[in-house]
């Protein structure tokens, strides 16, 4: 549970300094069935304050701290979160380069991304398999707003059912900004794919393996 992990970090500065990636929630990216949102959110705030090297954070929106000050926010680079995102009271996250939203990204939520993530490069949106084609228009609106107002943005990627993917691809063609040349991708997914948690842990394991293979970078001292 988050509270126990926070206690462990508080007792070990060494452990706190080693934490780079944290997943909070079930493997299906839902809140724990026996947890209370308030205390859990407080534990998450404590984890953020105690883990200065945290770079990859994944948690349901319900667990994101309601109140957090800038000096207690680590330089997170990759945030995986459900579609309610984080509160407006959250300070800007200039270190954030990638956000992965599980759930439909709506125009009102897109405004939160734009206002809080000025240096964002990549947006991933995993749309529920049960979503209908009526989501195509909001998705296009979000795409247009993101590429028009986040100058650092390099790519926007949607993963959805084939039912949604076909009309979404057609609609997004008209959203492409030929001057910005932002990569816009639509991938299909099926209900039998692995859970969000399994996908996240696999991705982090692969990234860590690649980092170890590349080894430390040599500095030129000449």
mmCIF file of C-alpha atoms in Angstrom:
data_model
loop_
_atom_site.group_PDB
_atom_site.id
_atom_site.type_symbol
_atom_site.label_atom_id
_atom_site.label_comp_id
_atom_site.label_asym_id
_atom_site.label_seq_id
_atom_site.Cartn_x
_atom_site.Cartn_y
_atom_site.Cartn_z
ATOM 1 C CA UNK A 1 0.000 0.000 0.000
ATOM 2 C CA UNK A 2 1.197 3.584 -0.617
ATOM 3 C CA UNK A 3 1.263 4.407 3.104
ATOM 4 C CA UNK A 4 3.706 1.576 3.843
ATOM 5 C CA UNK A 5 5.905 2.539 0.918
ATOM 6 C CA UNK A 6 5.954 6.137 2.137
ATOM 7 C CA UNK A 7 7.005 4.925 5.599
ATOM 8 C CA UNK A 8 9.819 2.881 4.059
ATOM 9 C CA UNK A 9 11.072 5.919 2.149
ATOM 10 C CA UNK A 10 10.949 8.044 5.288
ATOM 11 C CA UNK A 11 13.095 5.509 7.144
ATOM 12 C CA UNK A 12 15.710 5.138 4.404
ATOM 13 C CA UNK A 13 17.171 8.162 2.602
ATOM 14 C CA UNK A 14 19.220 5.723 0.535
ATOM 15 C CA UNK A 15 16.083 3.971 -0.715
ATOM 16 C CA UNK A 16 14.423 7.322 -1.381
ATOM 17 C CA UNK A 17 17.296 8.409 -3.596
ATOM 18 C CA UNK A 18 17.092 5.201 -5.654
ATOM 19 C CA UNK A 19 13.396 5.430 -6.523
ATOM 20 C CA UNK A 20 12.937 6.401 -10.177
ATOM 21 C CA UNK A 21 9.660 4.672 -11.139
ATOM 22 C CA UNK A 22 6.451 4.191 -9.132
ATOM 23 C CA UNK A 23 3.166 2.498 -10.051
ATOM 24 C CA UNK A 24 0.236 2.993 -7.657
ATOM 25 C CA UNK A 25 -3.010 1.090 -8.229
ATOM 26 C CA UNK A 26 -4.157 -2.301 -9.457
ATOM 27 C CA UNK A 27 -2.766 -3.828 -12.644
ATOM 28 C CA UNK A 28 -5.983 -2.735 -14.370
ATOM 29 C CA UNK A 29 -5.129 0.826 -13.306
ATOM 30 C CA UNK A 30 -7.924 1.157 -10.782
ATOM 31 C CA UNK A 31 -7.921 2.298 -7.153
ATOM 32 C CA UNK A 32 -7.417 -0.343 -4.493
ATOM 33 C CA UNK A 33 -10.774 -1.697 -3.372
ATOM 34 C CA UNK A 34 -10.112 -1.314 0.354
ATOM 35 C CA UNK A 35 -8.356 2.058 0.318
ATOM 36 C CA UNK A 36 -9.700 5.474 1.259
ATOM 37 C CA UNK A 37 -8.955 8.162 -1.306
ATOM 38 C CA UNK A 38 -8.009 10.912 1.152
ATOM 39 C CA UNK A 39 -5.357 9.013 3.144
ATOM 40 C CA UNK A 40 -4.005 7.383 -0.024
ATOM 41 C CA UNK A 41 -3.671 10.761 -1.742
ATOM 42 C CA UNK A 42 -1.791 12.055 1.306
ATOM 43 C CA UNK A 43 0.555 9.067 1.129
ATOM 44 C CA UNK A 44 1.207 9.788 -2.543
ATOM 45 C CA UNK A 45 2.052 13.404 -1.698
ATOM 46 C CA UNK A 46 4.513 12.109 0.873
ATOM 47 C CA UNK A 47 6.089 9.748 -1.668
ATOM 48 C CA UNK A 48 6.550 12.632 -4.100
ATOM 49 C CA UNK A 49 8.215 14.704 -1.392
ATOM 50 C CA UNK A 50 10.536 11.863 -0.342
ATOM 51 C CA UNK A 51 11.656 10.639 -3.795
ATOM 52 C CA UNK A 52 13.808 13.395 -5.333
ATOM 53 C CA UNK A 53 14.849 11.276 -8.318
ATOM 54 C CA UNK A 54 11.392 10.047 -9.295
ATOM 55 C CA UNK A 55 11.040 10.235 -13.086
ATOM 56 C CA UNK A 56 8.193 7.847 -13.997
ATOM 57 C CA UNK A 57 4.903 7.996 -12.097
ATOM 58 C CA UNK A 58 1.724 6.015 -12.793
ATOM 59 C CA UNK A 59 -1.459 6.362 -10.739
ATOM 60 C CA UNK A 60 -5.238 6.758 -11.101
ATOM 61 C CA UNK A 61 -6.391 10.376 -11.072
ATOM 62 C CA UNK A 62 -8.178 9.818 -7.747
ATOM 63 C CA UNK A 63 -4.812 9.314 -6.036
ATOM 64 C CA UNK A 64 -3.110 12.439 -7.355
ATOM 65 C CA UNK A 65 -2.572 14.834 -4.408
ATOM 66 C CA UNK A 66 -5.132 17.610 -4.111
ATOM 67 C CA UNK A 67 -2.582 20.035 -2.703
ATOM 68 C CA UNK A 68 1.096 19.942 -3.549
ATOM 69 C CA UNK A 69 3.685 22.722 -3.594
ATOM 70 C CA UNK A 70 6.332 23.077 -6.330
ATOM 71 C CA UNK A 71 9.275 22.325 -4.053
ATOM 72 C CA UNK A 72 7.693 18.984 -3.085
ATOM 73 C CA UNK A 73 7.208 17.866 -6.691
ATOM 74 C CA UNK A 74 10.075 15.768 -8.117
ATOM 75 C CA UNK A 75 11.162 16.304 -11.745
ATOM 76 C CA UNK A 76 8.754 13.756 -13.236
ATOM 77 C CA UNK A 77 9.401 13.103 -16.927
ATOM 78 C CA UNK A 78 6.735 10.483 -17.697
ATOM 79 C CA UNK A 79 3.249 10.513 -16.159
ATOM 80 C CA UNK A 80 0.706 7.742 -16.692
ATOM 81 C CA UNK A 81 -2.733 8.688 -15.379
ATOM 82 C CA UNK A 82 -6.459 8.151 -15.911
ATOM 83 C CA UNK A 83 -8.641 10.609 -17.795
ATOM 84 C CA UNK A 84 -9.501 13.014 -14.951
ATOM 85 C CA UNK A 85 -5.804 13.961 -14.889
ATOM 86 C CA UNK A 86 -4.685 16.141 -11.971
ATOM 87 C CA UNK A 87 -6.252 19.094 -10.116
ATOM 88 C CA UNK A 88 -5.966 22.657 -11.390
ATOM 89 C CA UNK A 89 -4.176 23.450 -8.117
ATOM 90 C CA UNK A 90 -1.230 21.297 -9.216
ATOM 91 C CA UNK A 91 1.853 23.423 -9.935
ATOM 92 C CA UNK A 92 3.297 23.439 -13.440
ATOM 93 C CA UNK A 93 5.410 20.399 -14.285
ATOM 94 C CA UNK A 94 8.128 21.768 -16.608
ATOM 95 C CA UNK A 95 10.081 18.499 -16.453
ATOM 96 C CA UNK A 96 7.209 16.452 -17.919
ATOM 97 C CA UNK A 97 7.994 15.235 -21.445
ATOM 98 C CA UNK A 98 5.466 12.417 -21.831
ATOM 99 C CA UNK A 99 1.909 11.956 -20.594
ATOM 100 C CA UNK A 100 -0.043 8.741 -21.128
ATOM 101 C CA UNK A 101 -3.764 9.071 -20.482
ATOM 102 C CA UNK A 102 -5.847 5.935 -19.922
ATOM 103 C CA UNK A 103 -9.304 6.994 -20.969
ATOM 104 C CA UNK A 104 -10.705 9.504 -23.462
ATOM 105 C CA UNK A 105 -8.964 12.870 -23.470
ATOM 106 C CA UNK A 106 -11.610 15.605 -23.568
ATOM 107 C CA UNK A 107 -11.108 19.265 -24.566
ATOM 108 C CA UNK A 108 -11.587 20.499 -20.984
ATOM 109 C CA UNK A 109 -8.874 18.119 -19.765
ATOM 110 C CA UNK A 110 -6.650 19.114 -22.656
ATOM 111 C CA UNK A 111 -6.661 22.646 -21.251
ATOM 112 C CA UNK A 112 -5.153 21.278 -18.035
ATOM 113 C CA UNK A 113 -2.377 19.576 -20.000
ATOM 114 C CA UNK A 114 -1.646 22.757 -21.951
ATOM 115 C CA UNK A 115 -1.533 24.977 -18.862
ATOM 116 C CA UNK A 116 0.554 22.647 -16.691
ATOM 117 C CA UNK A 117 2.978 20.922 -19.095
ATOM 118 C CA UNK A 118 4.792 23.638 -21.092
ATOM 119 C CA UNK A 119 7.609 21.371 -22.309
ATOM 120 C CA UNK A 120 5.557 18.315 -23.225
ATOM 121 C CA UNK A 121 6.827 16.292 -26.193
ATOM 122 C CA UNK A 122 4.640 13.199 -26.390
ATOM 123 C CA UNK A 123 0.956 12.551 -25.676
ATOM 124 C CA UNK A 124 -0.417 9.005 -25.600
ATOM 125 C CA UNK A 125 -4.127 8.324 -25.193
ATOM 126 C CA UNK A 126 -5.438 4.794 -24.670
ATOM 127 C CA UNK A 127 -9.150 4.960 -25.407
ATOM 128 C CA UNK A 128 -11.368 2.309 -23.744
ATOM 129 C CA UNK A 129 -12.287 -0.504 -26.086
ATOM 130 C CA UNK A 130 -15.964 0.144 -25.390
ATOM 131 C CA UNK A 131 -15.830 3.754 -26.608
ATOM 132 C CA UNK A 132 -18.075 4.711 -29.509
ATOM 133 C CA UNK A 133 -17.318 6.639 -32.686
ATOM 134 C CA UNK A 134 -18.839 9.758 -31.110
ATOM 135 C CA UNK A 135 -15.435 10.280 -29.461
ATOM 136 C CA UNK A 136 -13.829 11.024 -32.836
ATOM 137 C CA UNK A 137 -14.792 14.716 -32.855
ATOM 138 C CA UNK A 138 -13.517 15.473 -29.300
ATOM 139 C CA UNK A 139 -10.283 13.611 -30.110
ATOM 140 C CA UNK A 140 -9.767 15.805 -33.161
ATOM 141 C CA UNK A 141 -10.439 18.944 -31.109
ATOM 142 C CA UNK A 142 -7.863 17.853 -28.527
ATOM 143 C CA UNK A 143 -5.311 17.148 -31.247
ATOM 144 C CA UNK A 144 -5.749 20.582 -32.801
ATOM 145 C CA UNK A 145 -5.458 22.358 -29.445
ATOM 146 C CA UNK A 146 -2.362 20.436 -28.367
ATOM 147 C CA UNK A 147 -0.375 20.989 -31.538
ATOM 148 C CA UNK A 148 -1.381 24.647 -31.751
ATOM 149 C CA UNK A 149 -0.503 25.597 -28.183
ATOM 150 C CA UNK A 150 2.370 23.355 -27.020
ATOM 151 C CA UNK A 151 5.366 24.383 -29.094
ATOM 152 C CA UNK A 152 7.591 21.549 -27.870
ATOM 153 C CA UNK A 153 5.128 18.815 -28.889
ATOM 154 C CA UNK A 154 6.524 16.138 -31.217
ATOM 155 C CA UNK A 155 3.870 13.409 -31.304
ATOM 156 C CA UNK A 156 0.280 12.510 -30.423
ATOM 157 C CA UNK A 157 -0.737 8.862 -30.373
ATOM 158 C CA UNK A 158 -4.133 7.224 -29.898
ATOM 159 C CA UNK A 159 -4.755 3.532 -29.178
ATOM 160 C CA UNK A 160 -8.355 2.439 -29.669
ATOM 161 C CA UNK A 161 -10.645 -0.213 -31.098
ATOM 162 C CA UNK A 162 -10.797 -0.684 -34.851
ATOM 163 C CA UNK A 163 -14.355 0.671 -34.731
ATOM 164 C CA UNK A 164 -13.041 4.030 -33.522
ATOM 165 C CA UNK A 165 -9.665 3.928 -35.282
ATOM 166 C CA UNK A 166 -11.032 3.950 -38.843
ATOM 167 C CA UNK A 167 -13.076 7.194 -38.600
ATOM 168 C CA UNK A 168 -10.486 8.738 -36.267
ATOM 169 C CA UNK A 169 -7.715 8.309 -38.840
ATOM 170 C CA UNK A 170 -9.858 9.949 -41.510
ATOM 171 C CA UNK A 171 -10.714 12.876 -39.259
ATOM 172 C CA UNK A 172 -7.166 13.472 -38.024
ATOM 173 C CA UNK A 173 -5.891 13.856 -41.585
ATOM 174 C CA UNK A 174 -7.497 17.295 -41.610
ATOM 175 C CA UNK A 175 -5.830 18.160 -38.289
ATOM 176 C CA UNK A 176 -2.273 17.700 -39.526
ATOM 177 C CA UNK A 177 -0.226 20.892 -39.282
ATOM 178 C CA UNK A 178 2.168 20.844 -42.245
ATOM 179 C CA UNK A 179 4.324 23.553 -40.703
ATOM 180 C CA UNK A 180 4.754 21.864 -37.326
ATOM 181 C CA UNK A 181 4.933 18.322 -38.758
ATOM 182 C CA UNK A 182 3.901 16.732 -35.474
ATOM 183 C CA UNK A 183 3.601 12.949 -35.743
ATOM 184 C CA UNK A 184 -0.021 11.841 -35.312
ATOM 185 C CA UNK A 185 -0.545 8.093 -34.908
ATOM 186 C CA UNK A 186 -3.639 5.921 -34.453
ATOM 187 C CA UNK A 187 -3.094 2.305 -33.390
ATOM 188 C CA UNK A 188 -5.747 -0.356 -32.950
ATOM 189 C CA UNK A 189 -6.083 -2.394 -29.769
ATOM 190 C CA UNK A 190 -8.130 -5.407 -28.773
ATOM 191 C CA UNK A 191 -9.720 -6.369 -25.438
ATOM 192 C CA UNK A 192 -7.338 -9.305 -25.012
ATOM 193 C CA UNK A 193 -4.252 -7.112 -24.747
ATOM 194 C CA UNK A 194 -2.247 -7.144 -21.520
ATOM 195 C CA UNK A 195 -3.311 -4.969 -18.602
ATOM 196 C CA UNK A 196 -2.054 -1.387 -18.231
ATOM 197 C CA UNK A 197 0.109 -2.427 -15.297
ATOM 198 C CA UNK A 198 1.751 -5.277 -17.174
ATOM 199 C CA UNK A 199 2.413 -3.003 -20.152
ATOM 200 C CA UNK A 200 3.931 -0.326 -17.911
ATOM 201 C CA UNK A 201 6.207 -2.710 -16.005
ATOM 202 C CA UNK A 202 7.330 -4.349 -19.243
ATOM 203 C CA UNK A 203 8.162 -0.960 -20.724
ATOM 204 C CA UNK A 204 10.102 0.122 -17.653
ATOM 205 C CA UNK A 205 12.009 -3.185 -17.535
ATOM 206 C CA UNK A 206 12.988 -2.864 -21.191
ATOM 207 C CA UNK A 207 14.062 0.751 -20.728
ATOM 208 C CA UNK A 208 16.194 -0.159 -17.710
ATOM 209 C CA UNK A 209 17.766 -3.047 -19.623
ATOM 210 C CA UNK A 210 18.673 -0.757 -22.507
ATOM 211 C CA UNK A 211 20.156 1.768 -20.106
ATOM 212 C CA UNK A 212 22.334 -0.881 -18.497
ATOM 213 C CA UNK A 213 23.491 -2.163 -21.881
ATOM 214 C CA UNK A 214 24.472 1.314 -23.015
ATOM 215 C CA UNK A 215 26.557 1.732 -19.866
ATOM 216 C CA UNK A 216 27.813 4.999 -18.409
ATOM 217 C CA UNK A 217 28.562 7.804 -20.819
ATOM 218 C CA UNK A 218 32.220 8.726 -21.124
ATOM 219 C CA UNK A 219 33.128 12.341 -20.671
ATOM 220 C CA UNK A 220 35.703 13.989 -22.910
ATOM 221 C CA UNK A 221 38.240 15.609 -20.591
ATOM 222 C CA UNK A 222 40.615 16.860 -23.276
#
